[in-house]
Amino acid sequence: MQNFDVNKIRQDFPILSKMVNGKTLVYFDNAATTQKPLPVIEKLIHYYTNLNSNVHRGVHYLSEAVSKEYEDTRKLIQNFIYARSPNEIIFTRGTTESINLVASSYGRTNIKEGDEVLITHMEHHSNIVPWQLLCEEKGAKLKVVPITDDGELMLSEYDKLINEKTKFVSVVHISNSLGTVNPIKKIIEKAHRYNIPVLVDAAQSIQHSNINVQELDCDFLAFSGHKIYGPTGIGILYGKKELLEKMPPYQGGGDMILSVTFEKTLFNTIPYKFEAGTPHIAGVLGLSEAIKYIQEIGIENIASYESEVLKYATEAISEIKEVKIIGTAKEKSSILSFVIDGIHPHDIGTFLDRDGVAIRTGHHCTEPIMRRFNVPATSRASFAFYNLKEEVDVFVKSLRNVIKLFS
Ligand code: PMP
């Protein structure tokens, strides 16, 4: 790995040297949200100190300056995910809003009674509920691709489920509770054979892998800023221009219009048609710094270091006979979910917290997966490129102590 110095990187994340319960914080809850590097934090201060004003609305210095940075960020994201045009990049509140936008705008226009929407058993609630609401409203059916005991998609079942009634496929790239990396290129190719558009939920993949929307040929892609080292409350929806142009607005309000009379409103062009109201300007500027920061480190360096940490942690907890890993797919990324017979995940999480180790416990907004594996909840450690193997050692030692305590 060229120029990858984890100790130097850690100095950019002030929170990582925080003491929690008398111990140095070990932050293994990166799938829930990532920590922010100094350039992101400083940008937020800079914005509110020097630039604060509304975008697209003023002719004065501040408004013009901030509007430029706002639109430059759109271009940065366009290049980051290799979209054809900045107009294909829509600022939203996050993955959840991006998916709701598509389900509501594309879905309501194109899905009719008797149609089918295809998702998978490993979706986050954000990629289940919006489709469920749509299907209920339209009298359409939600179909679900099953998964194996290792937490891999059953592609042969996908082949069987997809048919002329299928009108949309929405699929997660990397599962937030199993860590499975799905073969989305294959999934997209198959759907396109039937002319079915595909949305990729990239909430857990944008921070770990190189995403090229043109190469994938996905029709929509959604991700959240806060999972890629940027602020909360800001996210992205990528959509192919020809689809976005045909879709009706998602919300009405300022900025999304060309002209309004009481009789009729003419809508703005994309992407503004989908950005009603004052946006999260600070969030956009902060996200821009986050993306520049990870580009500087290199997403390939990040992916390769994180897979080393995942391998190290997987091997270490596999040596504990009481631990059962949930999610053992061949292709995994940065997420280690597990259960221990006789100890509730919440107890594991609480005891680990006493040692300063932050993991997540619960259903991770994927209740169908918990039911599939017949567990009420799991404990989940999730890694980022600023984590250390030494931190994995602290986590494993703490886990062994919890087991001792309960036995
Ligand atoms: N999809 C996946 C796979 C996720 O992990 C998450 C966040 N846990 C979401 C969607 C929703 O993201 P957000 O809450 O940022 O909208």
Short mmCIF file of C-alpha atoms and ligand atoms in Angstrom, two decimals:
data_model
loop_
_atom_site.label_atom_id
_atom_site.label_comp_id
_atom_site.label_asym_id
_atom_site.label_seq_id
_atom_site.Cartn_x
_atom_site.Cartn_y
_atom_site.Cartn_z
CA MET A 1 0.00 0.00 0.00
CA GLN A 2 1.50 3.26 -1.12
CA ASN A 3 1.66 6.14 1.36
CA PHE A 4 -0.82 4.52 3.73
CA ASP A 5 0.10 5.45 7.28
CA VAL A 6 -2.74 4.60 9.65
CA ASN A 7 -1.14 6.36 12.63
CA LYS A 8 -0.81 9.56 10.64
CA ILE A 9 -4.40 9.21 9.41
CA ARG A 10 -5.66 8.79 12.97
CA GLN A 11 -4.31 12.22 13.88
CA ASP A 12 -6.86 13.70 11.48
CA PHE A 13 -9.72 12.23 13.54
CA PRO A 14 -9.72 14.00 16.93
CA ILE A 15 -12.49 11.80 18.38
CA LEU A 16 -10.29 8.71 18.13
CA SER A 17 -8.10 9.88 21.01
CA LYS A 18 -11.11 10.47 23.25
CA MET A 19 -11.29 8.59 26.57
CA VAL A 20 -14.50 6.62 27.18
CA ASN A 21 -15.11 5.11 30.61
CA GLY A 22 -11.45 5.71 31.43
CA LYS A 23 -10.24 3.85 28.31
CA THR A 24 -9.17 5.08 24.88
CA LEU A 25 -12.13 4.84 22.55
CA VAL A 26 -12.15 1.87 20.17
CA TYR A 27 -14.71 2.85 17.59
CA PHE A 28 -16.09 -0.21 15.78
CA ASP A 29 -19.50 1.22 14.86
CA ASN A 30 -18.52 2.56 11.47
CA ALA A 31 -21.40 0.94 9.62
CA ALA A 32 -23.79 3.07 11.70
CA THR A 33 -21.83 6.24 11.07
CA THR A 34 -18.21 7.12 10.45
CA GLN A 35 -16.06 9.65 12.32
CA LYS A 36 -15.12 12.92 10.67
CA PRO A 37 -11.62 14.08 9.73
CA LEU A 38 -10.46 17.60 10.57
CA PRO A 39 -10.89 19.01 7.03
CA VAL A 40 -14.62 18.17 7.25
CA ILE A 41 -15.00 19.67 10.73
CA GLU A 42 -13.02 22.76 9.73
CA LYS A 43 -15.09 23.21 6.59
CA LEU A 44 -18.30 23.37 8.61
CA ILE A 45 -16.76 26.04 10.86
CA HIS A 46 -15.43 27.87 7.80
CA TYR A 47 -18.83 27.83 6.13
CA TYR A 48 -20.70 29.24 9.11
CA THR A 49 -17.91 31.73 9.86
CA ASN A 50 -17.22 33.04 6.37
CA LEU A 51 -19.74 31.91 3.78
CA ASN A 52 -23.14 31.43 5.38
CA SER A 53 -25.92 32.41 3.00
CA ASN A 54 -28.52 30.70 0.84
CA VAL A 55 -27.68 29.10 -2.51
CA HIS A 56 -29.03 29.95 -5.97
CA ARG A 57 -30.99 32.94 -4.69
CA GLY A 58 -28.79 35.93 -4.27
CA VAL A 59 -26.68 38.15 -6.44
CA HIS A 60 -24.55 39.17 -3.47
CA TYR A 61 -21.00 37.99 -2.85
CA LEU A 62 -21.73 35.35 -0.19
CA SER A 63 -24.57 33.72 -2.07
CA GLU A 64 -22.58 33.55 -5.28
CA ALA A 65 -19.52 32.16 -3.50
CA VAL A 66 -21.45 29.45 -1.70
CA SER A 67 -23.54 28.58 -4.77
CA LYS A 68 -20.30 27.97 -6.65
CA GLU A 69 -18.96 25.65 -3.94
CA TYR A 70 -22.31 23.87 -3.83
CA GLU A 71 -22.31 23.23 -7.59
CA ASP A 72 -18.60 22.36 -7.59
CA THR A 73 -19.44 19.61 -5.07
CA ARG A 74 -22.01 18.23 -7.47
CA LYS A 75 -19.26 17.98 -10.12
CA LEU A 76 -16.89 16.40 -7.61
CA ILE A 77 -19.46 13.71 -6.84
CA GLN A 78 -20.18 13.27 -10.54
CA ASN A 79 -16.49 12.50 -11.09
CA PHE A 80 -16.23 10.41 -7.92
CA ILE A 81 -18.89 7.94 -9.11
CA TYR A 82 -18.18 8.46 -12.83
CA ALA A 83 -21.61 9.82 -13.73
CA ARG A 84 -22.02 11.31 -17.20
CA SER A 85 -23.38 14.64 -16.04
CA PRO A 86 -23.59 16.72 -12.83
CA ASN A 87 -27.34 16.89 -13.52
CA GLU A 88 -27.52 13.21 -12.58
CA ILE A 89 -26.47 14.04 -9.00
CA ILE A 90 -29.27 15.01 -6.62
CA PHE A 91 -28.64 16.16 -3.07
CA THR A 92 -30.95 14.45 -0.59
CA ARG A 93 -30.95 13.89 3.18
CA GLY A 94 -29.41 10.43 2.85
CA THR A 95 -29.86 6.94 1.47
CA THR A 96 -33.32 6.67 3.01
CA GLU A 97 -34.61 9.81 1.32
CA SER A 98 -32.95 8.86 -1.98
CA ILE A 99 -34.78 5.52 -2.05
CA ASN A 100 -38.06 7.14 -1.00
CA LEU A 101 -37.66 9.66 -3.80
CA VAL A 102 -37.34 6.91 -6.40
CA ALA A 103 -40.13 4.76 -4.95
CA SER A 104 -42.40 7.76 -4.77
CA SER A 105 -41.59 9.52 -8.04
CA TYR A 106 -40.52 6.73 -10.40
CA GLY A 107 -42.55 4.10 -8.59
CA ARG A 108 -45.87 5.91 -8.49
CA THR A 109 -45.61 6.74 -12.18
CA ASN A 110 -44.50 3.36 -13.46
CA ILE A 111 -45.72 0.63 -11.09
CA LYS A 112 -49.29 -0.54 -11.54
CA GLU A 113 -51.62 -3.17 -10.14
CA GLY A 114 -50.30 -6.70 -10.67
CA ASP A 115 -46.70 -5.51 -11.22
CA GLU A 116 -43.84 -6.82 -9.11
CA VAL A 117 -40.96 -5.09 -7.33
CA LEU A 118 -37.98 -7.29 -6.56
CA ILE A 119 -35.73 -6.79 -3.53
CA THR A 120 -33.58 -9.20 -1.51
CA HIS A 121 -33.79 -10.77 1.92
CA MET A 122 -30.80 -8.74 3.09
CA GLU A 123 -32.18 -5.24 2.55
CA HIS A 124 -32.07 -2.51 5.16
CA HIS A 125 -35.57 -1.38 6.23
CA SER A 126 -34.93 1.73 4.09
CA ASN A 127 -34.97 -0.47 1.02
CA ILE A 128 -37.99 -2.50 2.09
CA VAL A 129 -40.57 -0.13 3.54
CA PRO A 130 -40.71 2.46 0.71
CA TRP A 131 -41.39 -0.38 -1.78
CA GLN A 132 -43.90 -1.97 0.55
CA LEU A 133 -45.79 1.33 0.81
CA LEU A 134 -45.74 1.68 -2.96
CA CYS A 135 -46.93 -1.89 -3.54
CA GLU A 136 -49.76 -1.46 -1.05
CA GLU A 137 -50.87 1.75 -2.71
CA LYS A 138 -50.76 0.31 -6.22
CA GLY A 139 -51.83 -3.28 -5.63
CA ALA A 140 -48.40 -4.49 -6.75
CA LYS A 141 -46.40 -7.35 -5.20
CA LEU A 142 -43.11 -7.20 -3.35
CA LYS A 143 -40.93 -10.21 -4.21
CA VAL A 144 -37.85 -11.18 -2.24
CA VAL A 145 -34.70 -13.00 -3.40
CA PRO A 146 -33.73 -15.49 -0.67
CA ILE A 147 -30.26 -15.93 0.84
CA THR A 148 -28.14 -18.93 1.81
CA ASP A 149 -26.99 -19.86 5.33
CA ASP A 150 -23.72 -18.06 4.54
CA GLY A 151 -25.63 -14.89 3.77
CA GLU A 152 -25.18 -14.96 0.01
CA LEU A 153 -27.90 -14.17 -2.50
CA MET A 154 -29.40 -17.22 -4.23
CA LEU A 155 -28.86 -16.06 -7.78
CA SER A 156 -30.67 -19.05 -9.25
CA GLU A 157 -33.77 -17.92 -7.32
CA TYR A 158 -33.27 -14.39 -8.62
CA ASP A 159 -33.37 -15.83 -12.14
CA LYS A 160 -36.64 -17.57 -11.32
CA LEU A 161 -38.25 -14.54 -9.66
CA ILE A 162 -37.51 -12.07 -12.42
CA ASN A 163 -40.14 -12.08 -15.17
CA GLU A 164 -42.25 -9.84 -17.36
CA LYS A 165 -44.28 -8.67 -14.33
CA THR A 166 -41.14 -7.38 -12.60
CA LYS A 167 -41.03 -3.60 -13.02
CA PHE A 168 -38.22 -2.64 -10.63
CA VAL A 169 -35.24 -4.22 -8.86
CA SER A 170 -33.77 -2.58 -5.75
CA VAL A 171 -30.75 -4.20 -4.18
CA VAL A 172 -28.16 -3.53 -1.54
CA HIS A 173 -24.51 -3.59 -2.66
CA ILE A 174 -22.99 -4.48 0.73
CA SER A 175 -25.20 -5.78 3.53
CA ASN A 176 -24.97 -3.70 6.71
CA SER A 177 -25.65 -6.65 8.98
CA LEU A 178 -23.83 -9.50 7.18
CA GLY A 179 -21.05 -7.71 5.32
CA THR A 180 -21.88 -9.65 2.13
CA VAL A 181 -20.74 -7.98 -1.08
CA ASN A 182 -23.40 -8.68 -3.69
CA PRO A 183 -22.61 -9.27 -7.39
CA ILE A 184 -24.52 -6.17 -8.42
CA LYS A 185 -23.11 -5.99 -11.94
CA LYS A 186 -24.54 -9.43 -12.67
CA ILE A 187 -27.84 -8.52 -11.00
CA ILE A 188 -28.11 -5.37 -13.11
CA GLU A 189 -27.22 -7.17 -16.34
CA LYS A 190 -29.95 -9.75 -15.75
CA ALA A 191 -32.59 -7.12 -14.95
CA HIS A 192 -31.66 -5.13 -18.03
CA ARG A 193 -32.30 -8.14 -20.23
CA TYR A 194 -35.96 -7.56 -19.29
CA ASN A 195 -35.58 -3.75 -19.48
CA ILE A 196 -36.07 -3.48 -15.73
CA PRO A 197 -34.40 -0.52 -13.99
CA VAL A 198 -32.20 -1.23 -10.96
CA LEU A 199 -31.49 0.87 -7.87
CA VAL A 200 -28.32 0.11 -5.92
CA ASP A 201 -28.26 0.89 -2.21
CA ALA A 202 -24.61 1.88 -1.83
CA ALA A 203 -24.88 3.06 1.81
CA GLN A 204 -22.29 0.48 2.87
CA SER A 205 -20.20 0.29 -0.28
CA ILE A 206 -19.40 3.85 -1.34
CA GLN A 207 -16.85 4.17 1.52
CA HIS A 208 -15.17 0.81 0.83
CA SER A 209 -15.05 0.38 -2.94
CA ASN A 210 -14.61 2.13 -6.22
CA ILE A 211 -18.07 2.78 -7.67
CA ASN A 212 -18.43 3.49 -11.37
CA VAL A 213 -22.09 4.00 -12.22
CA GLN A 214 -21.45 3.87 -15.96
CA GLU A 215 -19.57 0.60 -15.75
CA LEU A 216 -22.21 -0.89 -13.44
CA ASP A 217 -24.91 0.58 -15.66
CA CYS A 218 -27.19 0.98 -12.60
CA ASP A 219 -30.19 3.23 -13.15
CA PHE A 220 -30.18 4.71 -9.65
CA LEU A 221 -27.65 4.67 -6.82
CA ALA A 222 -28.14 5.95 -3.29
CA PHE A 223 -25.70 6.75 -0.48
CA SER A 224 -25.36 8.81 2.71
CA GLY A 225 -22.72 11.43 3.47
CA HIS A 226 -22.32 10.42 7.11
CA LYS A 227 -21.16 6.92 6.20
CA ILE A 228 -18.40 8.29 4.03
CA TYR A 229 -16.79 10.55 6.66
CA GLY A 230 -19.05 13.51 5.86
CA PRO A 231 -21.83 15.21 7.85
CA THR A 232 -25.21 13.71 8.72
CA GLY A 233 -28.33 14.91 6.94
CA ILE A 234 -26.80 14.92 3.47
CA GLY A 235 -26.95 12.17 0.87
CA ILE A 236 -26.89 11.49 -2.82
CA LEU A 237 -29.22 10.07 -5.37
CA TYR A 238 -27.63 9.30 -8.71
CA GLY A 239 -30.09 8.66 -11.50
CA LYS A 240 -29.72 8.25 -15.25
CA LYS A 241 -30.61 11.54 -16.91
CA GLU A 242 -33.21 10.06 -19.25
CA LEU A 243 -35.09 8.53 -16.29
CA LEU A 244 -34.84 11.58 -14.00
CA GLU A 245 -36.09 13.86 -16.76
CA LYS A 246 -39.28 11.84 -17.13
CA MET A 247 -39.96 11.54 -13.40
CA PRO A 248 -42.37 13.92 -11.62
CA PRO A 249 -41.10 16.02 -8.67
CA TYR A 250 -40.86 14.35 -5.28
CA GLN A 251 -41.59 17.44 -3.19
CA GLY A 252 -42.90 20.89 -4.10
CA GLY A 253 -41.40 24.17 -2.94
CA GLY A 254 -38.73 26.72 -3.68
CA ASP A 255 -35.89 26.02 -6.15
CA MET A 256 -37.69 23.17 -7.91
CA ILE A 257 -39.82 25.51 -10.05
CA LEU A 258 -39.40 27.64 -13.15
CA SER A 259 -42.57 29.63 -12.62
CA VAL A 260 -45.61 29.44 -10.40
CA THR A 261 -49.12 30.75 -10.90
CA PHE A 262 -52.17 29.60 -8.98
CA GLU A 263 -53.30 27.83 -12.13
CA LYS A 264 -50.08 26.03 -13.05
CA THR A 265 -46.48 25.49 -11.98
CA LEU A 266 -43.66 24.83 -14.41
CA PHE A 267 -40.94 22.70 -12.92
CA ASN A 268 -37.23 23.34 -13.00
CA THR A 269 -34.86 21.08 -14.94
CA ILE A 270 -32.90 18.26 -13.27
CA PRO A 271 -31.33 18.12 -10.76
CA TYR A 272 -33.16 21.14 -9.24
CA LYS A 273 -36.58 19.62 -9.94
CA PHE A 274 -35.78 17.21 -7.10
CA GLU A 275 -34.24 19.70 -4.67
CA ALA A 276 -37.16 21.57 -3.14
CA GLY A 277 -36.44 24.07 -0.38
CA THR A 278 -33.22 25.31 1.18
CA PRO A 279 -30.78 22.41 1.10
CA HIS A 280 -28.26 21.28 3.72
CA ILE A 281 -25.58 23.62 2.36
CA ALA A 282 -23.08 23.02 5.16
CA GLY A 283 -23.61 19.29 4.67
CA VAL A 284 -22.85 19.53 0.95
CA LEU A 285 -19.65 21.49 1.59
CA GLY A 286 -18.61 19.09 4.35
CA LEU A 287 -19.28 16.10 2.08
CA SER A 288 -17.04 17.68 -0.53
CA GLU A 289 -14.14 17.72 1.95
CA ALA A 290 -14.85 14.12 2.99
CA ILE A 291 -14.65 12.93 -0.59
CA LYS A 292 -11.48 14.89 -1.29
CA TYR A 293 -10.00 13.38 1.88
CA ILE A 294 -10.64 9.78 0.87
CA GLN A 295 -9.54 10.48 -2.71
CA GLU A 296 -6.25 11.67 -1.28
CA ILE A 297 -5.78 8.39 0.61
CA GLY A 298 -7.09 6.35 -2.31
CA ILE A 299 -10.13 4.10 -2.16
CA GLU A 300 -8.01 1.09 -3.24
CA ASN A 301 -5.66 1.67 -0.27
CA ILE A 302 -8.68 1.97 2.01
CA ALA A 303 -10.27 -1.24 0.71
CA SER A 304 -7.08 -3.22 0.97
CA TYR A 305 -6.23 -2.06 4.51
CA GLU A 306 -9.81 -2.64 5.71
CA SER A 307 -9.87 -6.16 4.33
CA GLU A 308 -6.69 -6.90 6.32
CA VAL A 309 -8.37 -5.67 9.50
CA LEU A 310 -11.52 -7.69 8.76
CA LYS A 311 -9.44 -10.83 8.15
CA TYR A 312 -7.47 -10.28 11.35
CA ALA A 313 -10.66 -9.75 13.42
CA THR A 314 -12.48 -12.68 11.80
CA GLU A 315 -9.58 -15.03 12.56
CA ALA A 316 -9.30 -13.75 16.12
CA ILE A 317 -12.95 -14.20 17.04
CA SER A 318 -13.16 -17.52 15.20
CA GLU A 319 -10.77 -18.86 17.82
CA ILE A 320 -13.38 -18.23 20.53
CA LYS A 321 -15.50 -21.37 20.51
CA GLU A 322 -18.59 -19.63 21.97
CA VAL A 323 -18.75 -17.15 19.09
CA LYS A 324 -20.86 -17.81 16.01
CA ILE A 325 -20.34 -15.47 13.08
CA ILE A 326 -23.53 -14.48 11.23
CA GLY A 327 -22.61 -13.77 7.62
CA THR A 328 -19.85 -15.94 6.21
CA ALA A 329 -20.07 -15.05 2.53
CA LYS A 330 -16.96 -15.49 0.40
CA GLU A 331 -17.00 -11.80 -0.53
CA LYS A 332 -17.27 -9.65 2.58
CA SER A 333 -16.41 -6.11 3.54
CA SER A 334 -15.65 -4.48 6.89
CA ILE A 335 -18.54 -5.97 8.88
CA LEU A 336 -18.37 -8.71 11.49
CA SER A 337 -21.71 -9.78 12.99
CA PHE A 338 -21.82 -12.48 15.62
CA VAL A 339 -23.83 -14.08 18.40
CA ILE A 340 -22.79 -15.87 21.57
CA ASP A 341 -25.08 -18.55 22.93
CA GLY A 342 -26.57 -17.55 26.28
CA ILE A 343 -25.47 -13.89 26.21
CA HIS A 344 -27.78 -11.25 24.81
CA PRO A 345 -26.06 -8.92 22.31
CA HIS A 346 -27.12 -5.90 24.41
CA ASP A 347 -25.19 -7.31 27.37
CA ILE A 348 -22.16 -7.87 25.14
CA GLY A 349 -22.38 -4.28 23.90
CA THR A 350 -22.77 -2.87 27.41
CA PHE A 351 -19.79 -4.78 28.80
CA LEU A 352 -17.59 -3.89 25.83
CA ASP A 353 -18.52 -0.24 26.32
CA ARG A 354 -16.99 -0.40 29.80
CA ASP A 355 -13.69 -1.15 28.06
CA GLY A 356 -14.22 1.80 25.72
CA VAL A 357 -15.17 -0.46 22.79
CA ALA A 358 -18.12 0.83 20.76
CA ILE A 359 -19.93 -1.86 18.77
CA ARG A 360 -23.55 -2.02 17.66
CA THR A 361 -26.08 -4.50 18.95
CA GLY A 362 -29.62 -5.07 17.74
CA HIS A 363 -31.34 -5.90 14.48
CA HIS A 364 -29.44 -3.20 12.53
CA CYS A 365 -32.67 -2.20 10.73
CA THR A 366 -32.69 -5.59 9.02
CA GLU A 367 -35.30 -7.54 10.99
CA PRO A 368 -35.95 -10.04 8.16
CA ILE A 369 -32.29 -11.10 8.34
CA MET A 370 -32.51 -11.68 12.08
CA ARG A 371 -35.52 -13.91 11.48
CA ARG A 372 -33.73 -15.70 8.64
CA PHE A 373 -30.88 -16.61 11.01
CA ASN A 374 -33.26 -17.24 13.89
CA VAL A 375 -31.66 -14.72 16.24
CA PRO A 376 -33.29 -11.72 17.95
CA ALA A 377 -30.26 -9.55 17.35
CA THR A 378 -26.53 -9.69 16.67
CA SER A 379 -23.45 -7.88 17.92
CA ARG A 380 -21.72 -6.09 15.07
CA ALA A 381 -18.19 -4.75 14.83
CA SER A 382 -17.66 -2.65 11.72
CA PHE A 383 -14.31 -1.27 10.62
CA ALA A 384 -12.92 1.80 8.92
CA PHE A 385 -9.48 2.60 7.53
CA TYR A 386 -8.49 4.40 10.77
CA ASN A 387 -8.93 1.26 12.90
CA LEU A 388 -5.94 -0.68 14.18
CA LYS A 389 -5.22 -4.37 14.64
CA GLU A 390 -4.28 -3.41 18.22
CA GLU A 391 -7.85 -2.19 18.66
CA VAL A 392 -9.08 -5.57 17.45
CA ASP A 393 -6.92 -7.11 20.22
CA VAL A 394 -8.62 -4.88 22.83
CA PHE A 395 -12.04 -5.86 21.46
CA VAL A 396 -11.27 -9.59 21.48
CA LYS A 397 -9.82 -9.45 25.01
CA SER A 398 -12.90 -7.61 26.22
CA LEU A 399 -15.15 -10.17 24.50
CA ARG A 400 -13.31 -13.05 26.18
CA ASN A 401 -13.84 -11.34 29.55
CA VAL A 402 -17.59 -11.01 28.92
CA ILE A 403 -17.80 -14.73 28.13
CA LYS A 404 -15.87 -15.57 31.31
CA LEU A 405 -18.14 -13.34 33.36
CA PHE A 406 -21.32 -14.99 32.06
CA SER A 407 -20.11 -18.58 32.24
N1 PMP B 1 -29.05 1.03 3.57
C1 PMP B 1 -28.06 0.46 4.24
C2 PMP B 1 -27.41 -0.77 3.70
C3 PMP B 1 -27.61 1.03 5.44
O1 PMP B 1 -26.62 0.45 6.11
C4 PMP B 1 -28.23 2.20 5.92
C5 PMP B 1 -27.80 2.83 7.23
N2 PMP B 1 -27.58 1.94 8.26
C6 PMP B 1 -29.27 2.77 5.17
C7 PMP B 1 -29.65 2.15 3.99
C8 PMP B 1 -29.95 4.02 5.59
O2 PMP B 1 -29.06 5.08 5.62
P1 PMP B 1 -29.47 6.49 6.25
O3 PMP B 1 -30.03 6.19 7.60
O4 PMP B 1 -28.20 7.26 6.30
O5 PMP B 1 -30.49 7.09 5.34
#
